[in-house]
Amino acid sequence: MKPLDGKVAVVAGATRGAGRGISTMLGEAGATVYCTGRSVRGRQSDMGRSETIEETAELVTAHGGQGIPVRVDHTVEEEVKALFERIRAEQNGQLDILVNDVWGGESLTQWGAAFWEHSLANGLRMQQQAVHSHMMTSYYGAPLMVARRQGIIIEITDGIDYRYRGNLYYSLAKISAIHLAAAMAEDLRPHGVTAVAVTPGFLRSEEMLDHFGVTEENWREAGKKEPHFLMSETPVYIGRAIAALAADPDKLDLSGKSLSTWGLSERYPFTDGDGSRPHWGNYAKEQGIG
């Protein structure tokens, strides 16, 4: 029996990285997953990468769920509204899981630049993509959950606390996701709906593999350049963490919290794709890094 059989999910930002891993592992647990994003076959987004939402949806189906690709720019309100109107019609108003993973800030972040030296346009664009889009998506998704008095909204972020992350605009975006979860939880709790933030550890995404010039087959070679990469985790890990969380009958007890893959691995018995259970929290403490 798949723990999420019969459940309906939306993963906003499902094209690659954590979003693809989350979508696929929700499918592994039996869910129907609407995989949204801007990159479709024959029409790339401005990210300029090859991954598409159709590929993600096919992975969901191949792993035992039902993947449904829908092109949505989550910074455009009309497109977000139309997505949930479609779900209302196709799924009789059922929505069990909403994951806000829209990001796209890699090329917008100028590391090492003080905030007044950073491109203001790029800094504001980062907030539009990673904060405003999450707010709009939750705005239109939450009423479906409230109507049925169940469900979970998950904000994907970087880190579990409010410390500075090395760039004002990056920090603001990632910390905003944590507070969005905490604030939404207060409004949603009386309606039986959960809201949390979840962070991966050092994520071994497609883009990170490309950055180090390695593949998933020889990824450990990157440890010669960056030793911390040897404690990295694949998108499967956060995907299984979220699938376990979504299936937890007591998840409302966690509402409002900022969670992590390594912390959730202490609560649920999931593994990464290779059977490992990386614990970035313990590793960071041992290494004295944030």
mmCIF file of C-alpha atoms in Angstrom:
data_model
loop_
_atom_site.group_PDB
_atom_site.id
_atom_site.type_symbol
_atom_site.label_atom_id
_atom_site.label_comp_id
_atom_site.label_asym_id
_atom_site.label_seq_id
_atom_site.Cartn_x
_atom_site.Cartn_y
_atom_site.Cartn_z
ATOM 1 C CA MET A 1 0.000 0.000 0.000
ATOM 2 C CA LYS A 2 1.542 3.300 -1.086
ATOM 3 C CA PRO A 3 1.170 5.861 1.726
ATOM 4 C CA LEU A 4 0.069 8.687 -0.599
ATOM 5 C CA ASP A 5 -2.172 6.633 -2.871
ATOM 6 C CA GLY A 6 -5.186 8.758 -3.801
ATOM 7 C CA LYS A 7 -3.539 12.021 -2.716
ATOM 8 C CA VAL A 8 -3.196 15.049 -5.004
ATOM 9 C CA ALA A 9 -0.108 17.266 -4.954
ATOM 10 C CA VAL A 10 1.194 20.391 -6.643
ATOM 11 C CA VAL A 11 4.933 20.941 -6.826
ATOM 12 C CA ALA A 12 5.541 24.516 -7.953
ATOM 13 C CA GLY A 13 9.010 24.623 -9.464
ATOM 14 C CA ALA A 14 9.182 20.948 -10.411
ATOM 15 C CA THR A 15 11.489 21.260 -13.396
ATOM 16 C CA ARG A 16 14.767 20.267 -11.769
ATOM 17 C CA GLY A 17 16.684 19.991 -8.497
ATOM 18 C CA ALA A 18 14.699 19.630 -5.295
ATOM 19 C CA GLY A 19 11.416 20.142 -7.132
ATOM 20 C CA ARG A 20 12.056 17.226 -9.444
ATOM 21 C CA GLY A 21 13.155 15.004 -6.570
ATOM 22 C CA ILE A 22 10.108 15.916 -4.491
ATOM 23 C CA SER A 23 7.732 15.331 -7.389
ATOM 24 C CA THR A 24 9.260 11.964 -8.216
ATOM 25 C CA MET A 25 9.245 10.708 -4.650
ATOM 26 C CA LEU A 26 5.658 11.838 -4.090
ATOM 27 C CA GLY A 27 4.932 9.695 -7.141
ATOM 28 C CA GLU A 28 6.871 6.819 -5.596
ATOM 29 C CA ALA A 29 4.521 7.118 -2.612
ATOM 30 C CA GLY A 30 1.509 6.909 -4.955
ATOM 31 C CA ALA A 31 0.430 10.544 -5.366
ATOM 32 C CA THR A 32 -0.959 12.329 -8.384
ATOM 33 C CA VAL A 33 1.450 15.234 -8.904
ATOM 34 C CA TYR A 34 0.869 18.399 -10.896
ATOM 35 C CA CYS A 35 4.413 19.319 -11.942
ATOM 36 C CA THR A 36 4.582 23.029 -12.708
ATOM 37 C CA GLY A 37 7.255 25.335 -14.022
ATOM 38 C CA ARG A 38 8.221 27.394 -17.039
ATOM 39 C CA SER A 39 10.526 25.027 -18.942
ATOM 40 C CA VAL A 40 8.683 22.827 -21.420
ATOM 41 C CA ARG A 41 9.825 20.885 -24.450
ATOM 42 C CA GLY A 42 10.589 23.297 -27.248
ATOM 43 C CA ARG A 43 10.353 26.328 -24.945
ATOM 44 C CA GLN A 44 13.041 26.827 -22.333
ATOM 45 C CA SER A 45 12.765 29.381 -19.572
ATOM 46 C CA ASP A 46 15.360 32.121 -19.147
ATOM 47 C CA MET A 47 17.310 29.681 -16.956
ATOM 48 C CA GLY A 48 18.597 28.213 -20.205
ATOM 49 C CA ARG A 49 18.723 24.638 -18.932
ATOM 50 C CA SER A 50 17.532 21.504 -20.698
ATOM 51 C CA GLU A 51 15.305 19.980 -17.996
ATOM 52 C CA THR A 52 11.530 20.202 -18.551
ATOM 53 C CA ILE A 53 8.374 19.666 -16.537
ATOM 54 C CA GLU A 54 7.332 16.928 -18.988
ATOM 55 C CA GLU A 55 10.426 14.933 -18.036
ATOM 56 C CA THR A 56 9.604 15.367 -14.361
ATOM 57 C CA ALA A 57 6.011 14.240 -14.871
ATOM 58 C CA GLU A 58 7.246 11.154 -16.733
ATOM 59 C CA LEU A 59 9.522 10.314 -13.795
ATOM 60 C CA VAL A 60 6.576 10.643 -11.409
ATOM 61 C CA THR A 61 4.577 8.161 -13.482
ATOM 62 C CA ALA A 62 7.550 5.802 -13.901
ATOM 63 C CA HIS A 63 7.909 5.665 -10.107
ATOM 64 C CA GLY A 64 4.301 4.647 -9.551
ATOM 65 C CA GLY A 65 2.327 7.874 -9.339
ATOM 66 C CA GLN A 66 0.599 10.013 -11.928
ATOM 67 C CA GLY A 67 2.539 12.972 -13.244
ATOM 68 C CA ILE A 68 0.724 15.869 -14.871
ATOM 69 C CA PRO A 69 2.882 18.634 -16.393
ATOM 70 C CA VAL A 70 1.382 22.144 -16.435
ATOM 71 C CA ARG A 71 3.308 25.165 -17.676
ATOM 72 C CA VAL A 72 2.865 27.904 -15.084
ATOM 73 C CA ASP A 73 4.827 31.071 -14.430
ATOM 74 C CA HIS A 74 4.159 31.425 -10.716
ATOM 75 C CA THR A 75 4.949 35.139 -10.818
ATOM 76 C CA VAL A 76 1.876 35.668 -13.038
ATOM 77 C CA GLU A 77 -1.301 35.685 -10.954
ATOM 78 C CA GLU A 78 -3.636 34.725 -13.790
ATOM 79 C CA GLU A 79 -1.611 31.591 -14.518
ATOM 80 C CA VAL A 80 -1.521 30.562 -10.863
ATOM 81 C CA LYS A 81 -5.267 31.098 -10.498
ATOM 82 C CA ALA A 82 -5.923 29.046 -13.630
ATOM 83 C CA LEU A 83 -3.819 26.166 -12.267
ATOM 84 C CA PHE A 84 -5.955 25.787 -9.166
ATOM 85 C CA GLU A 85 -9.177 26.240 -11.100
ATOM 86 C CA ARG A 86 -8.044 23.308 -13.247
ATOM 87 C CA ILE A 87 -7.283 21.221 -10.157
ATOM 88 C CA ARG A 88 -10.653 22.122 -8.679
ATOM 89 C CA ALA A 89 -12.329 20.866 -11.855
ATOM 90 C CA GLU A 90 -10.178 17.783 -12.492
ATOM 91 C CA GLN A 91 -9.825 16.596 -8.889
ATOM 92 C CA ASN A 92 -13.208 17.661 -7.491
ATOM 93 C CA GLY A 93 -11.494 20.285 -5.367
ATOM 94 C CA GLN A 94 -9.035 17.857 -3.778
ATOM 95 C CA LEU A 95 -5.570 19.155 -2.979
ATOM 96 C CA ASP A 96 -3.560 17.406 -0.270
ATOM 97 C CA ILE A 97 0.000 18.646 -0.735
ATOM 98 C CA LEU A 98 1.354 21.962 -2.016
ATOM 99 C CA VAL A 99 5.107 22.434 -2.332
ATOM 100 C CA ASN A 100 6.461 25.923 -3.025
ATOM 101 C CA ASP A 101 9.864 25.356 -4.604
ATOM 102 C CA VAL A 102 10.041 28.179 -7.165
ATOM 103 C CA TRP A 103 13.500 29.758 -6.961
ATOM 104 C CA GLY A 104 15.613 30.610 -10.023
ATOM 105 C CA GLY A 105 17.884 32.941 -8.065
ATOM 106 C CA GLU A 106 21.227 31.311 -8.856
ATOM 107 C CA SER A 107 22.062 33.662 -11.729
ATOM 108 C CA LEU A 108 20.638 36.669 -9.870
ATOM 109 C CA THR A 109 22.836 36.420 -6.753
ATOM 110 C CA GLN A 110 26.105 38.378 -6.728
ATOM 111 C CA TRP A 111 28.114 36.724 -3.970
ATOM 112 C CA GLY A 112 30.618 39.020 -2.290
ATOM 113 C CA ALA A 113 28.738 42.196 -3.208
ATOM 114 C CA ALA A 114 27.399 44.483 -0.503
ATOM 115 C CA PHE A 115 23.689 45.112 -0.916
ATOM 116 C CA TRP A 116 24.218 48.640 -2.296
ATOM 117 C CA GLU A 117 26.703 47.276 -4.854
ATOM 118 C CA HIS A 118 24.445 44.404 -5.915
ATOM 119 C CA SER A 119 22.107 44.805 -8.870
ATOM 120 C CA LEU A 120 18.902 46.142 -7.350
ATOM 121 C CA ALA A 121 16.864 44.809 -10.265
ATOM 122 C CA ASN A 122 18.229 41.306 -9.700
ATOM 123 C CA GLY A 123 17.681 41.554 -5.952
ATOM 124 C CA LEU A 124 14.069 42.576 -6.406
ATOM 125 C CA ARG A 125 13.557 39.934 -9.085
ATOM 126 C CA MET A 126 14.750 37.341 -6.573
ATOM 127 C CA GLN A 127 11.998 38.378 -4.166
ATOM 128 C CA GLN A 128 9.421 38.243 -6.937
ATOM 129 C CA GLN A 129 10.433 34.735 -7.950
ATOM 130 C CA ALA A 130 11.102 33.196 -4.545
ATOM 131 C CA VAL A 131 8.713 35.075 -2.252
ATOM 132 C CA HIS A 132 5.880 36.701 -4.206
ATOM 133 C CA SER A 133 5.333 33.549 -6.286
ATOM 134 C CA HIS A 134 5.081 31.435 -3.132
ATOM 135 C CA MET A 135 2.574 33.862 -1.642
ATOM 136 C CA MET A 136 0.370 33.802 -4.738
ATOM 137 C CA THR A 137 0.529 30.031 -5.053
ATOM 138 C CA SER A 138 -0.479 29.513 -1.430
ATOM 139 C CA TYR A 139 -3.193 32.172 -1.737
ATOM 140 C CA TYR A 140 -4.954 30.175 -4.445
ATOM 141 C CA GLY A 141 -4.077 26.702 -3.151
ATOM 142 C CA ALA A 142 -4.965 27.085 0.523
ATOM 143 C CA PRO A 143 -8.758 27.479 0.037
ATOM 144 C CA LEU A 144 -8.960 23.981 -1.483
ATOM 145 C CA MET A 145 -7.343 22.560 1.644
ATOM 146 C CA VAL A 146 -9.342 24.689 4.065
ATOM 147 C CA ALA A 147 -12.575 23.529 2.431
ATOM 148 C CA ARG A 148 -11.674 19.901 3.182
ATOM 149 C CA ARG A 149 -9.995 20.664 6.536
ATOM 150 C CA GLN A 150 -6.789 18.835 5.690
ATOM 151 C CA GLY A 151 -3.542 19.193 3.750
ATOM 152 C CA ILE A 152 0.005 20.505 3.998
ATOM 153 C CA ILE A 153 1.822 23.470 2.460
ATOM 154 C CA ILE A 154 5.603 23.124 2.317
ATOM 155 C CA GLU A 155 8.006 26.014 1.757
ATOM 156 C CA ILE A 156 11.367 24.865 0.383
ATOM 157 C CA THR A 157 14.209 27.028 1.647
ATOM 158 C CA ASP A 158 17.913 27.055 2.525
ATOM 159 C CA GLY A 159 18.713 26.734 6.215
ATOM 160 C CA ILE A 160 16.576 26.343 9.314
ATOM 161 C CA ASP A 161 17.206 29.648 11.068
ATOM 162 C CA TYR A 162 17.328 33.417 10.562
ATOM 163 C CA ARG A 163 21.093 33.875 10.318
ATOM 164 C CA TYR A 164 22.623 35.919 7.492
ATOM 165 C CA ARG A 165 23.381 33.778 4.454
ATOM 166 C CA GLY A 166 26.107 35.879 2.852
ATOM 167 C CA ASN A 167 23.962 38.049 0.571
ATOM 168 C CA LEU A 168 21.130 40.347 1.635
ATOM 169 C CA TYR A 169 18.768 39.489 -1.218
ATOM 170 C CA TYR A 170 19.442 35.764 -1.010
ATOM 171 C CA SER A 171 18.996 35.842 2.783
ATOM 172 C CA LEU A 172 15.764 37.787 2.511
ATOM 173 C CA ALA A 173 14.309 35.285 0.055
ATOM 174 C CA LYS A 174 15.271 32.185 2.036
ATOM 175 C CA ILE A 175 14.318 33.580 5.435
ATOM 176 C CA SER A 176 11.034 34.841 4.020
ATOM 177 C CA ALA A 177 10.094 31.266 3.117
ATOM 178 C CA ILE A 178 10.640 30.228 6.733
ATOM 179 C CA HIS A 179 8.443 33.029 8.027
ATOM 180 C CA LEU A 180 5.792 32.415 5.380
ATOM 181 C CA ALA A 181 5.425 28.895 6.754
ATOM 182 C CA ALA A 182 5.289 30.120 10.349
ATOM 183 C CA ALA A 183 2.715 32.809 9.572
ATOM 184 C CA MET A 184 0.538 30.616 7.355
ATOM 185 C CA ALA A 185 0.529 27.964 10.072
ATOM 186 C CA GLU A 186 -1.179 30.367 12.468
ATOM 187 C CA ASP A 187 -4.017 31.076 10.043
ATOM 188 C CA LEU A 188 -4.327 27.475 8.853
ATOM 189 C CA ARG A 189 -4.112 25.579 12.146
ATOM 190 C CA PRO A 190 -7.799 26.107 13.108
ATOM 191 C CA HIS A 191 -8.723 24.573 9.747
ATOM 192 C CA GLY A 192 -6.621 21.429 10.193
ATOM 193 C CA VAL A 193 -4.057 22.434 7.540
ATOM 194 C CA THR A 194 -0.298 22.220 8.153
ATOM 195 C CA ALA A 195 2.378 24.657 6.933
ATOM 196 C CA VAL A 196 6.117 24.053 7.348
ATOM 197 C CA ALA A 197 9.450 25.061 5.824
ATOM 198 C CA VAL A 198 11.923 22.357 4.778
ATOM 199 C CA THR A 199 15.570 22.681 3.777
ATOM 200 C CA PRO A 200 17.891 20.133 2.189
ATOM 201 C CA GLY A 201 21.522 19.871 3.195
ATOM 202 C CA PHE A 202 24.176 20.297 0.501
ATOM 203 C CA LEU A 203 21.980 19.470 -2.485
ATOM 204 C CA ARG A 204 23.569 17.489 -5.317
ATOM 205 C CA SER A 205 21.336 18.952 -8.014
ATOM 206 C CA GLU A 206 21.859 18.814 -11.770
ATOM 207 C CA GLU A 207 23.208 22.353 -11.715
ATOM 208 C CA MET A 208 25.630 21.578 -8.877
ATOM 209 C CA LEU A 209 26.929 18.506 -10.684
ATOM 210 C CA ASP A 210 27.490 20.666 -13.762
ATOM 211 C CA HIS A 211 29.231 23.290 -11.642
ATOM 212 C CA PHE A 212 31.805 20.729 -10.491
ATOM 213 C CA GLY A 213 32.040 19.046 -13.890
ATOM 214 C CA VAL A 214 30.901 15.643 -12.605
ATOM 215 C CA THR A 215 27.931 13.315 -12.998
ATOM 216 C CA GLU A 216 25.941 11.317 -10.501
ATOM 217 C CA GLU A 217 28.139 8.330 -11.397
ATOM 218 C CA ASN A 218 31.452 10.005 -10.437
ATOM 219 C CA TRP A 219 30.234 12.814 -8.160
ATOM 220 C CA ARG A 220 32.737 12.004 -5.415
ATOM 221 C CA GLU A 221 35.499 13.346 -7.674
ATOM 222 C CA ALA A 222 34.177 16.825 -6.831
ATOM 223 C CA GLY A 223 35.326 16.251 -3.262
ATOM 224 C CA LYS A 224 38.838 17.058 -4.445
ATOM 225 C CA LYS A 225 37.670 20.630 -5.128
ATOM 226 C CA GLU A 226 35.111 20.931 -2.337
ATOM 227 C CA PRO A 227 35.454 18.419 0.531
ATOM 228 C CA HIS A 228 32.018 19.334 1.956
ATOM 229 C CA PHE A 229 30.450 17.994 -1.254
ATOM 230 C CA LEU A 230 31.165 14.480 0.031
ATOM 231 C CA MET A 231 28.324 15.025 2.523
ATOM 232 C CA SER A 232 25.914 16.124 -0.211
ATOM 233 C CA GLU A 233 22.518 14.557 -0.807
ATOM 234 C CA THR A 234 20.521 13.979 -3.979
ATOM 235 C CA PRO A 235 17.074 15.456 -4.619
ATOM 236 C CA VAL A 236 15.692 11.994 -3.815
ATOM 237 C CA TYR A 237 16.498 12.608 -0.141
ATOM 238 C CA ILE A 238 14.374 15.721 0.290
ATOM 239 C CA GLY A 239 11.736 14.060 -1.875
ATOM 240 C CA ARG A 240 11.452 11.085 0.442
ATOM 241 C CA ALA A 241 11.584 13.353 3.485
ATOM 242 C CA ILE A 242 8.587 15.295 2.225
ATOM 243 C CA ALA A 243 6.695 12.172 1.165
ATOM 244 C CA ALA A 244 7.137 10.784 4.691
ATOM 245 C CA LEU A 245 6.075 14.083 6.236
ATOM 246 C CA ALA A 246 2.990 14.354 4.010
ATOM 247 C CA ALA A 247 1.922 10.820 4.975
ATOM 248 C CA ASP A 248 2.328 11.452 8.722
ATOM 249 C CA PRO A 249 -1.094 11.506 10.426
ATOM 250 C CA ASP A 250 0.399 13.720 13.153
ATOM 251 C CA LYS A 251 1.976 16.303 10.837
ATOM 252 C CA LEU A 252 -0.174 19.111 12.227
ATOM 253 C CA ASP A 253 1.961 18.879 15.382
ATOM 254 C CA LEU A 254 4.884 20.188 13.286
ATOM 255 C CA SER A 255 2.988 23.115 11.773
ATOM 256 C CA GLY A 256 4.908 26.380 11.752
ATOM 257 C CA LYS A 257 8.293 24.729 12.205
ATOM 258 C CA SER A 258 11.437 25.035 10.106
ATOM 259 C CA LEU A 259 12.516 21.479 9.308
ATOM 260 C CA SER A 260 15.439 19.810 7.556
ATOM 261 C CA THR A 261 16.112 16.610 5.684
ATOM 262 C CA TRP A 262 18.560 15.499 8.361
ATOM 263 C CA GLY A 263 16.121 16.289 11.149
ATOM 264 C CA LEU A 264 13.278 14.498 9.383
ATOM 265 C CA SER A 265 15.594 11.505 8.890
ATOM 266 C CA GLU A 266 15.588 11.152 12.682
ATOM 267 C CA ARG A 267 11.777 11.018 12.667
ATOM 268 C CA TYR A 268 11.166 8.850 9.590
ATOM 269 C CA PRO A 269 13.126 5.857 8.182
ATOM 270 C CA PHE A 270 13.783 7.122 4.639
ATOM 271 C CA THR A 271 17.087 6.959 2.744
ATOM 272 C CA ASP A 272 18.746 8.669 -0.186
ATOM 273 C CA GLY A 273 18.754 6.905 -3.538
ATOM 274 C CA ASP A 274 21.917 4.962 -2.712
ATOM 275 C CA GLY A 275 20.649 3.847 0.691
ATOM 276 C CA SER A 276 22.705 6.413 2.627
ATOM 277 C CA ARG A 277 21.323 8.785 5.277
ATOM 278 C CA PRO A 278 23.469 11.957 5.140
ATOM 279 C CA HIS A 279 23.124 14.209 8.185
ATOM 280 C CA TRP A 280 24.273 17.696 7.253
ATOM 281 C CA GLY A 281 23.407 19.021 10.714
ATOM 282 C CA ASN A 282 25.847 16.758 12.526
ATOM 283 C CA TYR A 283 28.482 17.260 9.847
ATOM 284 C CA ALA A 284 28.216 21.058 10.004
ATOM 285 C CA LYS A 285 28.662 20.995 13.775
ATOM 286 C CA GLU A 286 31.723 18.760 13.494
ATOM 287 C CA GLN A 287 33.241 21.024 10.822
ATOM 288 C CA GLY A 288 32.278 24.269 12.535
ATOM 289 C CA ILE A 289 30.418 25.594 9.503
ATOM 290 C CA GLY A 290 27.000 27.270 9.228
#
